[in-house]
Amino acid sequence: MVMAADPPVIVWFRRDLRLADNPALARAAAAGRPLICLYILDETAGVRREGAASRWWLDKSLTSLARDLETIGGHLVLRRGVSAAVLAALIAETGADSVFWNRLYDGGSVERDAAIKAALGATGVECRSFNAALLNEPWEVIGKSAGPYRVFSAYWRAARAVSSSAAPDAAPKRLVAAPRPRSETLASWNLHPRRPDWSQGFAGWTPGESGARQRLDAFLNDAANAYSSRRNRPDVEGTSRLSPHLHFGEIGPRQVWAAIHDAAAIGRVSEREGDTFLRELGWREFNHHLLFHRPDLAKNNLDARFDTFAWRRDDGGFEAWTRGRTGFAMVDAGMRQLWRTGWMHNRARMVAASFLVKDLMIDWRRGEAWFWDTLVDADIANNAANWQWVAGSGADAAPFFRVFNPTLQAEKFDPDGSYARDWIPELSGSSAGAYPPPIVDHALARERALTAYRSLTT
Ligand code: FAD
């Protein structure tokens, strides 16, 4: 029974833009109290702002969430500003006495949330937080030395053993909405690019909870059963493309985990393929574990020996790399796919990143920042950890002497060159422009990198 005088609960959505398997929403709805569903375009100092491609995604994902909330009697309130101040103002306006949210794990968000919890708690407002983003909290999986893991295989062995098999919560059927507070409009946030609108190539994506579900179903129907043999091939649709949906929390890893197990139980997906795929989710977990324990992951080398590394400035090389004009087809196809669609195949990401860091010897942080702005799945944990992995400065990193040969990588993973032709029209003759010659001699660049890397270890 809902009393008219019941104070509302604020459900603060962040990167958990879904109704199902959303513990903050489920617990608030279960209390039967009026709800205020809130999204804040956050301006807190120290919290990293979304890049341009992610803002495009966020725009569509919030539209989808607002629509989904309306169908169960809710309403999404949009406010922009410093989160602590926005929450305090909304509490004063509405008399809300509790705020529920799902946790984030990057340093800026962790600090912000702790400060908000302390400040609101001191005024008698109850703050409760939950886990919607990970299979395991970063502090739940701890090695024998009682410290965080630095080796993935050991981490994943331990994480799999403690992963909960609890079924994800269903979406609430009906919400009790509080009287509507003032909301800003999404259009006023200008998240969608204008002048120029460079987002035409993003049309293949369907941001939002139902788009995420469709993506997972399509994957289970097709690519999942050949995942281990096709996942490294950028020229085929061999992976799930769930990364932006997972980043924005339109689907959670518990749901993906449960779907894979259900599919394996009825023979829709083989155990082996399912396990190989879940292991990739394991990397996502591991990277969040690393980020939580090293909040400076996107700023500093995990291996401090790299602090003295002689990175080159090379603005011309950097620009050629960003534009997909290095003269190496696997690198250029990847970089153009990224620019056009906001996503790049993992194999191409590894080759493109290795080229920047090793062939051009440009600081991994410049590459990380470019990816941050152009990827729809840009994620502090996954982006920074993978860049450090490629550079060799990270945890469980690729050994420094592994320098990807972009030509051999293309021969192996794009054997008939169709990925290259898809993204580089100059190669198929469908563009008048000339494709540039290689900007470096790979053999010489490799030697230069190895010499520099060796100086770190001697
Ligand atoms: P699938 O193969 O279908 O994998 C399923 C899910 O597992 C992915 O959606 C993702 O959540 C997770 N996953 C897969 N591979 C990795 C990995 N290597 N590390 C962490 N999680 C993984 N991924 C991001 O989500 N955001 C990033 O900002 C990001 N930046 C990267 C930067 C570099 C330099 C490199 C080499 C990799 C980066 N990745 C990043 C990891 C990986 O490339 C993408 O997660 C993957 O390509 C997404 O495609 P998918 O969803 O089809 O993957």
Short mmCIF file of C-alpha atoms and ligand atoms in Angstrom, two decimals:
data_model
loop_
_atom_site.label_atom_id
_atom_site.label_comp_id
_atom_site.label_asym_id
_atom_site.label_seq_id
_atom_site.Cartn_x
_atom_site.Cartn_y
_atom_site.Cartn_z
CA MET A 1 0.00 0.00 0.00
CA VAL A 2 1.56 3.31 -1.04
CA MET A 3 0.89 6.23 1.26
CA ALA A 4 0.52 9.59 -0.42
CA ALA A 5 3.00 11.02 2.05
CA ASP A 6 5.69 8.39 1.39
CA PRO A 7 8.90 10.22 0.57
CA PRO A 8 10.25 9.26 -2.86
CA VAL A 9 13.37 7.24 -3.58
CA ILE A 10 15.77 8.56 -6.22
CA VAL A 11 17.16 5.89 -8.55
CA TRP A 12 20.29 7.43 -10.01
CA PHE A 13 21.06 5.82 -13.38
CA ARG A 14 24.66 6.02 -14.60
CA ARG A 15 26.17 3.24 -16.73
CA ASP A 16 23.33 0.82 -15.98
CA LEU A 17 20.87 2.01 -18.62
CA ARG A 18 18.48 -0.94 -18.38
CA LEU A 19 15.40 -2.10 -16.48
CA ALA A 20 16.19 -5.82 -16.12
CA ASP A 21 18.99 -7.06 -13.85
CA ASN A 22 19.22 -3.60 -12.34
CA PRO A 23 19.48 -4.09 -8.56
CA ALA A 24 19.18 -0.39 -7.65
CA LEU A 25 15.94 -0.11 -9.60
CA ALA A 26 14.64 -3.50 -8.45
CA ARG A 27 15.26 -2.78 -4.75
CA ALA A 28 13.73 0.69 -4.98
CA ALA A 29 10.70 -0.60 -6.87
CA ALA A 30 10.25 -3.47 -4.41
CA ALA A 31 9.94 -0.97 -1.57
CA GLY A 32 6.72 0.20 -3.27
CA ARG A 33 7.61 3.85 -2.70
CA PRO A 34 7.30 6.56 -5.36
CA LEU A 35 10.38 6.64 -7.59
CA ILE A 36 12.30 9.42 -9.23
CA CYS A 37 14.45 7.99 -12.02
CA LEU A 38 17.33 10.35 -12.63
CA TYR A 39 20.21 10.67 -15.08
CA ILE A 40 22.83 13.36 -14.48
CA LEU A 41 25.12 14.63 -17.23
CA ASP A 42 27.89 14.92 -14.70
CA GLU A 43 30.27 17.86 -14.45
CA THR A 44 32.12 16.78 -11.28
CA ALA A 45 35.82 17.65 -11.46
CA GLY A 46 37.96 14.52 -11.75
CA VAL A 47 35.30 12.43 -13.51
CA ARG A 48 36.29 11.71 -17.10
CA ARG A 49 33.83 13.12 -19.66
CA GLU A 50 32.52 10.88 -22.43
CA GLY A 51 34.22 11.26 -25.81
CA ALA A 52 32.33 12.33 -28.93
CA ALA A 53 31.34 8.84 -30.13
CA SER A 54 30.18 7.84 -26.65
CA ARG A 55 28.06 10.99 -26.42
CA TRP A 56 26.32 9.91 -29.63
CA TRP A 57 25.58 6.55 -28.03
CA LEU A 58 24.46 8.07 -24.75
CA ASP A 59 21.95 10.27 -26.56
CA LYS A 60 20.21 7.24 -28.12
CA SER A 61 20.52 5.07 -25.05
CA LEU A 62 18.85 7.66 -22.81
CA THR A 63 16.04 8.04 -25.37
CA SER A 64 15.53 4.30 -25.21
CA LEU A 65 15.66 4.16 -21.41
CA ALA A 66 13.16 7.04 -21.08
CA ARG A 67 10.77 5.22 -23.42
CA ASP A 68 11.15 1.92 -21.55
CA LEU A 69 10.53 3.62 -18.20
CA GLU A 70 7.33 5.24 -19.53
CA THR A 71 5.96 1.80 -20.46
CA ILE A 72 6.05 0.74 -16.80
CA GLY A 73 4.71 3.98 -15.39
CA GLY A 74 8.04 5.71 -14.76
CA HIS A 75 9.65 8.85 -16.07
CA LEU A 76 13.28 9.78 -16.65
CA VAL A 77 14.41 13.08 -15.17
CA LEU A 78 17.45 14.67 -16.84
CA ARG A 79 19.68 17.16 -15.09
CA ARG A 80 23.12 18.50 -15.90
CA GLY A 81 25.70 19.67 -13.36
CA VAL A 82 27.91 18.57 -10.50
CA SER A 83 26.26 15.38 -9.26
CA ALA A 84 26.45 16.24 -5.55
CA ALA A 85 24.74 19.59 -6.12
CA VAL A 86 22.13 18.16 -8.51
CA LEU A 87 21.20 15.46 -5.99
CA ALA A 88 21.03 17.92 -3.10
CA ALA A 89 18.75 20.23 -5.10
CA LEU A 90 16.47 17.40 -6.20
CA ILE A 91 16.19 16.10 -2.63
CA ALA A 92 15.24 19.59 -1.42
CA GLU A 93 12.62 19.94 -4.19
CA THR A 94 10.98 16.55 -3.75
CA GLY A 95 11.55 15.50 -0.14
CA ALA A 96 13.25 12.28 -1.32
CA ASP A 97 14.87 10.47 1.60
CA SER A 98 16.93 7.83 -0.21
CA VAL A 99 19.18 7.53 -3.24
CA PHE A 100 19.93 4.14 -4.83
CA TRP A 101 22.56 3.55 -7.52
CA ASN A 102 24.72 0.87 -9.09
CA ARG A 103 28.44 1.14 -8.53
CA LEU A 104 31.17 2.34 -10.93
CA TYR A 105 34.82 1.48 -10.49
CA ASP A 106 36.95 4.25 -12.01
CA GLY A 107 38.77 6.46 -9.52
CA GLY A 108 36.85 9.67 -10.31
CA SER A 109 33.45 8.02 -9.89
CA VAL A 110 34.50 6.09 -6.77
CA GLU A 111 35.67 9.30 -5.09
CA ARG A 112 32.60 11.24 -6.14
CA ASP A 113 30.21 8.54 -4.93
CA ALA A 114 31.97 8.16 -1.57
CA ALA A 115 31.78 11.93 -0.99
CA ILE A 116 28.09 11.97 -1.93
CA LYS A 117 27.33 9.04 0.36
CA ALA A 118 29.08 10.76 3.26
CA ALA A 119 27.48 14.17 2.65
CA LEU A 120 23.94 12.89 2.12
CA GLY A 121 24.28 10.37 4.93
CA ALA A 122 25.14 13.21 7.30
CA THR A 123 21.79 14.85 6.45
CA GLY A 124 19.87 11.63 7.09
CA VAL A 125 19.42 10.64 3.42
CA GLU A 126 19.95 6.92 2.96
CA CYS A 127 22.34 6.01 0.10
CA ARG A 128 22.51 2.42 -1.07
CA SER A 129 24.70 1.09 -3.85
CA PHE A 130 24.66 -2.23 -5.72
CA ASN A 131 26.61 -4.22 -8.29
CA ALA A 132 25.14 -4.24 -11.78
CA ALA A 133 28.28 -4.01 -13.90
CA LEU A 134 30.46 -6.97 -12.95
CA LEU A 135 30.27 -10.69 -12.21
CA ASN A 136 32.44 -10.08 -9.16
CA GLU A 137 33.30 -6.98 -7.21
CA PRO A 138 36.97 -6.05 -7.67
CA TRP A 139 37.63 -6.62 -3.99
CA GLU A 140 35.97 -10.05 -3.90
CA VAL A 141 38.63 -11.81 -5.95
CA ILE A 142 41.86 -11.57 -4.03
CA GLY A 143 44.96 -13.74 -4.51
CA LYS A 144 46.90 -15.76 -1.95
CA SER A 145 49.12 -12.78 -1.22
CA ALA A 146 45.91 -10.92 -0.31
CA GLY A 147 46.69 -8.33 -2.97
CA PRO A 148 45.08 -7.72 -6.34
CA TYR A 149 45.85 -10.10 -9.20
CA ARG A 150 48.25 -9.12 -11.96
CA VAL A 151 48.09 -12.30 -14.01
CA PHE A 152 44.90 -12.90 -15.95
CA SER A 153 44.79 -16.71 -15.96
CA ALA A 154 45.15 -16.88 -12.16
CA TYR A 155 42.59 -14.14 -11.76
CA TRP A 156 40.06 -15.87 -14.00
CA ARG A 157 40.50 -19.24 -12.30
CA ALA A 158 39.73 -17.60 -8.95
CA ALA A 159 36.96 -15.38 -10.34
CA ARG A 160 35.12 -18.25 -12.00
CA ALA A 161 35.13 -20.14 -8.73
CA VAL A 162 33.43 -17.34 -6.80
CA SER A 163 31.08 -16.06 -9.55
CA SER A 164 27.54 -16.16 -8.30
CA SER A 165 25.08 -18.20 -10.32
CA ALA A 166 22.06 -16.27 -9.01
CA ALA A 167 19.54 -15.58 -11.79
CA PRO A 168 19.45 -11.91 -12.82
CA ASP A 169 16.45 -9.85 -11.62
CA ALA A 170 13.61 -9.40 -14.09
CA ALA A 171 12.55 -5.85 -14.99
CA PRO A 172 9.99 -4.40 -12.56
CA LYS A 173 6.46 -4.70 -13.96
CA ARG A 174 5.16 -1.40 -12.68
CA LEU A 175 6.72 1.62 -11.00
CA VAL A 176 5.05 4.10 -8.68
CA ALA A 177 6.11 7.44 -10.11
CA ALA A 178 6.56 10.44 -7.83
CA PRO A 179 5.12 13.79 -8.98
CA ARG A 180 7.32 14.83 -11.90
CA PRO A 181 10.17 17.13 -11.00
CA ARG A 182 11.54 19.52 -13.62
CA SER A 183 13.60 17.83 -16.32
CA GLU A 184 15.96 19.20 -18.93
CA THR A 185 15.55 18.00 -22.51
CA LEU A 186 17.97 15.61 -24.11
CA ALA A 187 18.11 17.83 -27.20
CA SER A 188 19.45 20.70 -25.07
CA TRP A 189 22.47 18.56 -24.17
CA ASN A 190 23.64 18.46 -27.82
CA LEU A 191 25.04 14.95 -27.51
CA HIS A 192 24.30 14.22 -31.15
CA PRO A 193 26.96 15.80 -33.40
CA ARG A 194 25.92 18.70 -35.62
CA ARG A 195 27.90 20.77 -38.06
CA PRO A 196 29.17 18.39 -39.23
CA ASP A 197 27.07 15.36 -38.33
CA TRP A 198 29.75 12.70 -38.80
CA SER A 199 27.59 9.91 -37.37
CA GLN A 200 25.99 8.42 -40.55
CA GLY A 201 28.26 5.38 -40.31
CA PHE A 202 26.88 4.62 -36.83
CA ALA A 203 23.48 3.69 -38.26
CA GLY A 204 24.14 -0.03 -37.83
CA TRP A 205 23.95 0.27 -34.05
CA THR A 206 20.78 0.11 -31.95
CA PRO A 207 21.63 1.61 -28.56
CA GLY A 208 19.34 0.66 -25.69
CA GLU A 209 18.24 -2.38 -23.73
CA SER A 210 16.23 -4.05 -26.48
CA GLY A 211 19.02 -3.43 -29.02
CA ALA A 212 21.43 -5.12 -26.62
CA ARG A 213 19.16 -8.12 -26.21
CA GLN A 214 18.78 -8.45 -29.99
CA ARG A 215 22.56 -8.30 -30.39
CA LEU A 216 23.00 -11.11 -27.88
CA ASP A 217 20.29 -13.24 -29.52
CA ALA A 218 21.76 -12.72 -32.98
CA PHE A 219 25.15 -13.76 -31.64
CA LEU A 220 23.77 -16.89 -29.96
CA ASN A 221 21.99 -17.85 -33.18
CA ASP A 222 25.03 -17.56 -35.35
CA ALA A 223 28.59 -16.48 -34.53
CA ALA A 224 28.66 -17.97 -31.01
CA ASN A 225 29.10 -21.49 -32.32
CA ALA A 226 32.22 -20.68 -34.27
CA TYR A 227 33.54 -18.05 -31.87
CA SER A 228 36.96 -19.54 -31.21
CA SER A 229 37.82 -19.96 -34.87
CA ARG A 230 36.32 -16.70 -36.15
CA ARG A 231 36.81 -14.22 -33.35
CA ASN A 232 40.21 -13.13 -34.68
CA ARG A 233 38.97 -12.46 -38.20
CA PRO A 234 38.04 -8.83 -38.81
CA ASP A 235 36.74 -9.76 -42.27
CA VAL A 236 33.80 -11.78 -40.84
CA GLU A 237 31.11 -11.10 -38.21
CA GLY A 238 32.68 -13.45 -35.72
CA THR A 239 32.21 -11.57 -32.44
CA SER A 240 29.21 -10.33 -30.48
CA ARG A 241 29.65 -6.54 -30.81
CA LEU A 242 28.18 -6.28 -27.34
CA SER A 243 30.95 -3.98 -26.06
CA PRO A 244 29.10 -0.62 -26.20
CA HIS A 245 25.96 -2.24 -24.78
CA LEU A 246 28.02 -3.67 -21.92
CA HIS A 247 29.84 -0.39 -21.37
CA PHE A 248 26.62 1.58 -20.98
CA GLY A 249 25.03 -1.20 -18.95
CA GLU A 250 22.20 -1.83 -21.40
CA ILE A 251 22.93 -5.46 -20.69
CA GLY A 252 24.92 -6.78 -17.75
CA PRO A 253 27.54 -9.53 -17.62
CA ARG A 254 25.29 -11.62 -15.35
CA GLN A 255 22.66 -11.64 -18.09
CA VAL A 256 25.21 -12.58 -20.73
CA TRP A 257 26.63 -15.27 -18.46
CA ALA A 258 23.16 -16.71 -17.80
CA ALA A 259 22.26 -16.62 -21.51
CA ILE A 260 25.42 -18.53 -22.44
CA HIS A 261 24.78 -21.13 -19.74
CA ASP A 262 21.15 -21.54 -20.81
CA ALA A 263 22.21 -21.85 -24.44
CA ALA A 264 24.84 -24.45 -23.52
CA ALA A 265 22.33 -26.40 -21.41
CA ILE A 266 20.04 -26.95 -24.41
CA GLY A 267 22.88 -27.49 -26.89
CA ARG A 268 22.33 -24.21 -28.71
CA VAL A 269 25.97 -23.29 -28.08
CA SER A 270 28.74 -25.77 -27.31
CA GLU A 271 30.32 -25.67 -23.84
CA ARG A 272 33.70 -25.05 -25.40
CA GLU A 273 32.62 -22.05 -27.46
CA GLY A 274 30.63 -20.70 -24.52
CA ASP A 275 33.69 -20.92 -22.28
CA THR A 276 35.93 -19.20 -24.81
CA PHE A 277 33.46 -16.35 -25.04
CA LEU A 278 33.02 -16.05 -21.26
CA ARG A 279 36.79 -15.82 -20.95
CA GLU A 280 36.60 -12.53 -22.88
CA LEU A 281 34.10 -11.27 -20.35
CA GLY A 282 36.76 -12.38 -17.88
CA TRP A 283 39.20 -9.87 -19.42
CA ARG A 284 36.61 -7.18 -18.90
CA GLU A 285 36.34 -8.22 -15.24
CA PHE A 286 40.12 -8.37 -14.86
CA ASN A 287 40.52 -4.87 -16.33
CA HIS A 288 37.97 -3.49 -13.87
CA HIS A 289 39.80 -5.29 -11.07
CA LEU A 290 43.04 -3.60 -12.21
CA LEU A 291 41.42 -0.18 -12.50
CA PHE A 292 39.83 -0.38 -9.08
CA HIS A 293 43.17 -1.25 -7.50
CA ARG A 294 45.15 1.18 -9.70
CA PRO A 295 42.85 4.21 -10.24
CA ASP A 296 45.64 5.89 -12.26
CA LEU A 297 45.55 3.10 -14.92
CA ALA A 298 44.75 5.52 -17.77
CA LYS A 299 47.43 8.01 -16.68
CA ASN A 300 50.48 6.13 -15.45
CA ASN A 301 52.46 3.08 -16.54
CA LEU A 302 51.71 0.15 -14.28
CA ASP A 303 55.35 -0.82 -14.79
CA ALA A 304 57.23 2.24 -13.54
CA ARG A 305 60.32 1.35 -15.63
CA PHE A 306 58.40 2.79 -18.58
CA ASP A 307 58.38 6.23 -16.96
CA THR A 308 61.77 6.94 -18.51
CA PHE A 309 60.94 5.52 -21.96
CA ALA A 310 61.94 7.84 -24.80
CA TRP A 311 58.60 8.19 -26.62
CA ARG A 312 58.76 10.08 -29.90
CA ARG A 313 56.60 13.12 -30.60
CA ASP A 314 56.04 12.50 -34.37
CA ASP A 315 52.88 14.54 -35.00
CA GLY A 316 52.92 13.62 -38.69
CA GLY A 317 52.98 9.90 -37.87
CA PHE A 318 50.22 10.34 -35.32
CA GLU A 319 48.02 12.15 -37.82
CA ALA A 320 48.61 9.49 -40.49
CA TRP A 321 47.62 6.86 -37.93
CA THR A 322 44.41 8.64 -36.88
CA ARG A 323 43.37 9.07 -40.52
CA GLY A 324 44.15 5.52 -41.61
CA ARG A 325 46.94 6.64 -43.94
CA THR A 326 49.98 4.75 -42.66
CA GLY A 327 50.26 2.59 -45.77
CA PHE A 328 49.68 -0.61 -43.76
CA ALA A 329 46.29 -2.01 -44.73
CA MET A 330 45.37 -3.73 -41.46
CA VAL A 331 46.18 -0.60 -39.46
CA ASP A 332 44.42 1.72 -41.88
CA ALA A 333 41.32 -0.43 -42.33
CA GLY A 334 40.95 -0.61 -38.55
CA MET A 335 41.41 3.12 -38.03
CA ARG A 336 38.90 3.95 -40.76
CA GLN A 337 36.39 1.41 -39.43
CA LEU A 338 36.77 3.14 -36.07
CA TRP A 339 36.23 6.61 -37.51
CA ARG A 340 33.22 5.58 -39.57
CA THR A 341 31.40 3.21 -37.17
CA GLY A 342 32.74 3.98 -33.69
CA TRP A 343 34.00 0.41 -33.31
CA MET A 344 37.01 -1.59 -34.42
CA HIS A 345 37.59 -5.32 -34.45
CA ASN A 346 39.81 -6.51 -31.57
CA ARG A 347 42.51 -7.92 -33.87
CA ALA A 348 42.73 -4.60 -35.72
CA ARG A 349 42.82 -2.74 -32.38
CA MET A 350 45.85 -4.80 -31.34
CA VAL A 351 47.64 -4.29 -34.64
CA ALA A 352 46.83 -0.56 -34.83
CA ALA A 353 47.86 0.01 -31.22
CA SER A 354 51.08 -1.95 -31.64
CA PHE A 355 51.90 0.08 -34.75
CA LEU A 356 51.46 3.37 -32.88
CA VAL A 357 53.43 2.32 -29.82
CA LYS A 358 56.15 0.19 -31.36
CA ASP A 359 56.58 1.17 -35.03
CA LEU A 360 56.08 4.88 -34.39
CA MET A 361 57.15 4.80 -30.71
CA ILE A 362 54.39 7.22 -29.78
CA ASP A 363 53.23 7.25 -26.15
CA TRP A 364 50.33 4.83 -25.60
CA ARG A 365 48.43 7.63 -23.80
CA ARG A 366 47.98 9.53 -27.08
CA GLY A 367 46.45 6.45 -28.67
CA GLU A 368 44.30 5.82 -25.61
CA ALA A 369 42.95 9.38 -25.82
CA TRP A 370 42.14 9.03 -29.54
CA PHE A 371 40.28 5.77 -28.91
CA TRP A 372 38.51 7.41 -25.97
CA ASP A 373 37.08 10.05 -28.27
CA THR A 374 36.21 7.83 -31.24
CA LEU A 375 35.03 4.49 -29.78
CA VAL A 376 31.36 3.96 -28.91
CA ASP A 377 32.55 1.38 -26.36
CA ALA A 378 35.27 3.64 -24.87
CA ASP A 379 35.76 2.36 -21.37
CA ILE A 380 38.39 3.56 -18.92
CA ALA A 381 39.21 0.05 -17.67
CA ASN A 382 39.20 -1.81 -20.99
CA ASN A 383 40.80 0.92 -23.04
CA ALA A 384 43.64 1.80 -20.68
CA ALA A 385 44.39 -1.81 -19.68
CA ASN A 386 44.53 -2.93 -23.30
CA TRP A 387 46.74 -0.02 -24.34
CA GLN A 388 49.12 -0.80 -21.50
CA TRP A 389 48.98 -4.47 -22.42
CA VAL A 390 50.06 -3.67 -26.00
CA ALA A 391 52.74 -1.21 -24.84
CA GLY A 392 54.16 -3.77 -22.42
CA SER A 393 53.79 -1.44 -19.45
CA GLY A 394 50.65 -3.13 -18.07
CA ALA A 395 49.72 -6.12 -15.96
CA ASP A 396 50.20 -9.50 -17.64
CA ALA A 397 51.36 -7.44 -20.63
CA ALA A 398 52.53 -8.59 -24.02
CA PRO A 399 56.31 -9.10 -23.80
CA PHE A 400 58.18 -6.11 -25.22
CA PHE A 401 59.76 -8.19 -27.98
CA ARG A 402 56.36 -8.98 -29.42
CA VAL A 403 56.03 -6.41 -32.19
CA PHE A 404 53.11 -7.18 -34.46
CA ASN A 405 54.09 -7.29 -38.11
CA PRO A 406 51.12 -5.53 -39.72
CA THR A 407 51.68 -7.17 -43.10
CA LEU A 408 51.84 -10.72 -41.69
CA GLN A 409 48.83 -9.98 -39.47
CA ALA A 410 46.84 -8.98 -42.56
CA GLU A 411 47.92 -12.14 -44.43
CA LYS A 412 46.85 -14.29 -41.52
CA PHE A 413 43.63 -12.64 -40.38
CA ASP A 414 42.38 -10.95 -43.56
CA PRO A 415 43.63 -13.53 -46.05
CA ASP A 416 41.75 -12.34 -49.13
CA GLY A 417 42.02 -8.65 -48.21
CA SER A 418 38.27 -8.07 -48.03
CA TYR A 419 38.46 -6.22 -44.68
CA ALA A 420 41.06 -3.88 -46.17
CA ARG A 421 39.01 -3.28 -49.32
CA ASP A 422 35.82 -2.69 -47.30
CA TRP A 423 37.38 0.24 -45.46
CA ILE A 424 40.02 1.52 -47.89
CA PRO A 425 38.26 2.41 -51.16
CA GLU A 426 41.57 3.35 -52.81
CA LEU A 427 42.47 -0.35 -52.76
CA SER A 428 39.41 -1.47 -54.71
CA GLY A 429 39.66 1.33 -57.23
CA SER A 430 36.38 2.84 -56.00
CA SER A 431 38.10 6.05 -54.93
CA ALA A 432 40.06 8.46 -57.05
CA GLY A 433 42.70 9.04 -54.33
CA ALA A 434 45.99 7.15 -54.19
CA TYR A 435 46.72 4.86 -51.26
CA PRO A 436 49.91 6.09 -49.53
CA PRO A 437 53.12 4.04 -49.39
CA PRO A 438 54.19 2.77 -45.93
CA ILE A 439 55.25 5.63 -43.66
CA VAL A 440 57.93 3.47 -42.01
CA ASP A 441 60.07 0.50 -42.91
CA HIS A 442 58.65 -2.06 -40.49
CA ALA A 443 61.89 -4.04 -40.11
CA LEU A 444 63.86 -0.90 -39.18
CA ALA A 445 61.07 0.41 -36.93
CA ARG A 446 60.98 -2.92 -35.14
CA GLU A 447 64.74 -2.80 -34.47
CA ARG A 448 64.46 0.77 -33.21
CA ALA A 449 61.68 -0.25 -30.81
CA LEU A 450 63.53 -3.31 -29.55
CA THR A 451 66.67 -1.26 -28.87
CA ALA A 452 64.66 1.27 -26.88
CA TYR A 453 62.77 -1.44 -25.00
CA ARG A 454 65.97 -3.31 -24.18
CA SER A 455 67.39 -0.20 -22.55
CA LEU A 456 64.57 -0.41 -20.02
CA THR A 457 65.39 -3.91 -18.93
CA THR A 458 69.15 -3.62 -18.63
P1 FAD B 1 33.57 -10.09 -28.20
O1 FAD B 1 34.72 -10.85 -28.76
O2 FAD B 1 32.21 -10.50 -28.61
O3 FAD B 1 33.72 -10.17 -26.61
C1 FAD B 1 32.62 -10.07 -25.72
C2 FAD B 1 32.88 -9.01 -24.68
O4 FAD B 1 34.02 -9.33 -23.91
C3 FAD B 1 33.18 -7.65 -25.26
O5 FAD B 1 32.00 -6.96 -25.61
C4 FAD B 1 33.95 -6.98 -24.15
O6 FAD B 1 33.08 -6.47 -23.16
C5 FAD B 1 34.73 -8.13 -23.57
N1 FAD B 1 36.06 -8.19 -24.17
C6 FAD B 1 36.45 -8.81 -25.29
N2 FAD B 1 37.78 -8.64 -25.48
C7 FAD B 1 38.22 -7.90 -24.47
C8 FAD B 1 39.49 -7.39 -24.10
N3 FAD B 1 40.61 -7.61 -24.80
N4 FAD B 1 39.57 -6.63 -22.96
C9 FAD B 1 38.47 -6.39 -22.22
N5 FAD B 1 37.25 -6.85 -22.51
C10 FAD B 1 37.13 -7.59 -23.63
N6 FAD B 1 36.98 -2.87 -25.15
C11 FAD B 1 36.04 -2.06 -24.64
O7 FAD B 1 34.96 -2.51 -24.27
N7 FAD B 1 36.27 -0.70 -24.53
C12 FAD B 1 37.44 -0.13 -24.90
O8 FAD B 1 37.61 1.09 -24.76
C13 FAD B 1 38.44 -0.98 -25.47
N8 FAD B 1 39.62 -0.46 -25.92
C14 FAD B 1 40.57 -1.30 -26.43
C15 FAD B 1 41.81 -0.76 -26.84
C16 FAD B 1 42.78 -1.59 -27.38
C17 FAD B 1 44.11 -1.00 -27.79
C18 FAD B 1 42.54 -2.97 -27.53
C19 FAD B 1 43.60 -3.88 -28.11
C20 FAD B 1 41.33 -3.52 -27.11
C21 FAD B 1 40.34 -2.70 -26.56
N9 FAD B 1 39.11 -3.23 -26.11
C22 FAD B 1 38.16 -2.38 -25.57
C23 FAD B 1 38.89 -4.69 -26.05
C24 FAD B 1 38.23 -5.34 -27.27
O9 FAD B 1 38.86 -4.94 -28.45
C25 FAD B 1 36.73 -5.05 -27.36
O10 FAD B 1 36.10 -5.28 -26.13
C26 FAD B 1 36.08 -5.94 -28.42
O11 FAD B 1 36.70 -5.77 -29.66
C27 FAD B 1 34.60 -5.59 -28.51
O12 FAD B 1 33.99 -6.32 -29.52
P2 FAD B 1 32.93 -7.45 -29.21
O13 FAD B 1 31.91 -6.93 -28.26
O14 FAD B 1 32.43 -7.95 -30.52
O15 FAD B 1 33.83 -8.54 -28.50
#
